[in-house]
Amino acid sequence: MLVDKELEEIMKKKMAEMTTQKEPKILELTDTNFDNAITGDKPVLVDFWATWCGPCQFMLPIFTRLSKKYKTIKFARVNVDDAPGISARYGVYAIPTFVVFKNGQLVDKAVGAVGEPGIHMLAQKYA
């Protein structure tokens, strides 16, 4: 029964490690929190998307995966249907559009389903 006890202890330790590891969170931005989210000195890479947009859905797992890789950048998303004012303010007329903000200013933009290389290039520039 010693093996069972040891195994149980190992499993408890592993579970504790897994629950304390922080996953980078992709922020959901709205009219309420957008300006505050982009004003820090940490770059923010924003995905402008919509639920009905096929290319947006294609890009989501890529965006999520790269958010885990680039920890020096905040990753966020704006649903253009819920926040049309933000989209218009930054000239987002096609989706998906990926915009990088630094110190509250738009510094870079990529339009379309640019794939992993496109997001990687944007993130790498500002990481």
Coordinates of C-alpha atoms in Angstrom, one line a residue:
M1 CA 0.0 0.0 0.0
L2 CA 3.0 2.3 0.2
V3 CA 3.0 2.6 -3.6
D4 CA -0.6 3.8 -3.5
K5 CA 0.3 6.4 -0.8
E6 CA 3.3 7.6 -2.8
L7 CA 1.3 7.8 -6.0
E8 CA -1.4 9.7 -4.2
E9 CA 1.1 12.2 -2.9
I10 CA 2.7 12.6 -6.4
M11 CA -0.8 13.2 -7.9
K12 CA -1.6 15.8 -5.2
K13 CA 1.6 17.7 -5.9
K14 CA 1.1 17.6 -9.7
M15 CA -2.5 18.8 -9.3
A16 CA -1.3 21.7 -7.1
E17 CA 1.3 22.7 -9.7
M18 CA -1.3 22.6 -12.5
T19 CA -3.8 24.8 -10.6
T20 CA -1.2 27.4 -9.7
Q21 CA 0.3 27.8 -13.2
K22 CA -1.1 30.9 -14.7
E23 CA -2.4 30.8 -18.3
P24 CA -2.2 34.0 -20.1
K25 CA -5.6 35.5 -20.3
I26 CA -7.0 36.9 -23.5
L27 CA -8.9 40.0 -22.5
E28 CA -12.4 40.6 -23.9
L29 CA -12.6 44.3 -24.6
T30 CA -15.8 46.4 -24.7
D31 CA -16.7 50.1 -24.9
T32 CA -16.3 50.1 -21.1
N33 CA -12.8 48.7 -20.7
F34 CA -11.1 49.3 -24.0
D35 CA -9.3 52.6 -23.4
N36 CA -8.0 51.5 -20.0
A37 CA -6.7 48.2 -21.5
I38 CA -4.6 49.8 -24.2
T39 CA -3.0 52.7 -22.2
G40 CA -0.2 50.8 -20.4
D41 CA 3.3 50.7 -21.7
K42 CA 2.9 47.0 -22.3
P43 CA 2.0 46.4 -26.0
V44 CA -1.5 45.1 -26.6
L45 CA -2.3 42.9 -29.6
V46 CA -6.1 43.2 -30.3
D47 CA -8.1 40.8 -32.5
F48 CA -11.1 42.5 -34.0
W49 CA -13.6 39.6 -34.8
A50 CA -17.2 38.5 -35.0
T51 CA -19.0 35.3 -34.2
W52 CA -20.3 34.8 -37.8
C53 CA -16.8 35.3 -39.3
G54 CA -15.3 32.0 -40.5
P55 CA -11.8 33.4 -40.9
C56 CA -12.0 34.9 -37.4
Q57 CA -12.9 31.4 -36.0
F58 CA -9.9 30.0 -38.0
M59 CA -7.5 32.5 -36.4
L60 CA -8.7 32.0 -32.7
P61 CA -6.7 28.9 -31.9
I62 CA -3.6 30.5 -33.4
F63 CA -4.1 33.8 -31.5
T64 CA -4.7 31.7 -28.3
R65 CA -1.5 29.7 -28.8
L66 CA 0.6 32.7 -29.5
S67 CA -0.8 34.5 -26.4
K68 CA 0.9 31.7 -24.4
K69 CA 4.2 32.2 -26.2
Y70 CA 4.5 36.0 -26.0
K71 CA 4.1 36.8 -22.3
T72 CA 5.4 40.4 -22.6
I73 CA 2.4 41.4 -24.8
K74 CA -1.2 41.6 -23.7
F75 CA -3.6 39.7 -26.0
A76 CA -7.2 41.0 -26.3
R77 CA -10.2 40.6 -28.5
V78 CA -13.0 43.0 -29.6
N79 CA -16.3 41.7 -31.0
V80 CA -17.1 44.2 -33.7
D81 CA -20.8 43.6 -33.4
D82 CA -20.7 44.5 -29.7
A83 CA -18.4 47.5 -30.1
P84 CA -18.9 49.1 -33.5
G85 CA -17.6 52.5 -32.2
I86 CA -14.2 51.1 -31.3
S87 CA -14.0 49.4 -34.7
A88 CA -14.8 52.6 -36.5
R89 CA -12.4 54.7 -34.4
Y90 CA -9.5 52.5 -35.5
G91 CA -10.6 52.0 -39.2
V92 CA -11.5 48.4 -38.8
Y93 CA -13.7 47.7 -41.8
A94 CA -12.7 44.1 -42.5
I95 CA -12.3 41.2 -40.1
P96 CA -10.3 39.7 -38.7
T97 CA -8.1 42.7 -38.2
F98 CA -5.2 42.6 -35.7
V99 CA -4.1 45.8 -34.2
V100 CA -1.1 46.5 -31.9
F101 CA -1.4 49.4 -29.4
K102 CA 1.4 50.8 -27.3
N103 CA 0.9 53.6 -24.8
G104 CA -2.6 54.0 -26.1
Q105 CA -1.5 54.5 -29.7
L106 CA -2.1 52.3 -32.7
V107 CA 1.4 51.3 -33.9
D108 CA 0.7 48.4 -36.3
K109 CA -2.1 46.6 -38.1
A110 CA -2.6 43.4 -40.1
V111 CA -5.9 42.7 -42.0
G112 CA -7.2 39.3 -42.8
A113 CA -6.6 35.7 -41.8
V114 CA -2.9 36.2 -41.7
G115 CA -2.2 32.8 -40.2
E116 CA 0.4 32.1 -37.6
P117 CA 3.3 33.8 -39.4
G118 CA 1.3 37.1 -39.6
I119 CA 0.5 37.1 -35.9
H120 CA 4.0 36.0 -35.0
M121 CA 5.5 38.8 -37.0
L122 CA 3.3 41.4 -35.2
A123 CA 4.0 40.0 -31.8
Q124 CA 7.7 39.5 -32.3
K125 CA 8.1 43.2 -33.3
Y126 CA 6.7 44.4 -30.0
A127 CA 7.7 41.6 -27.6

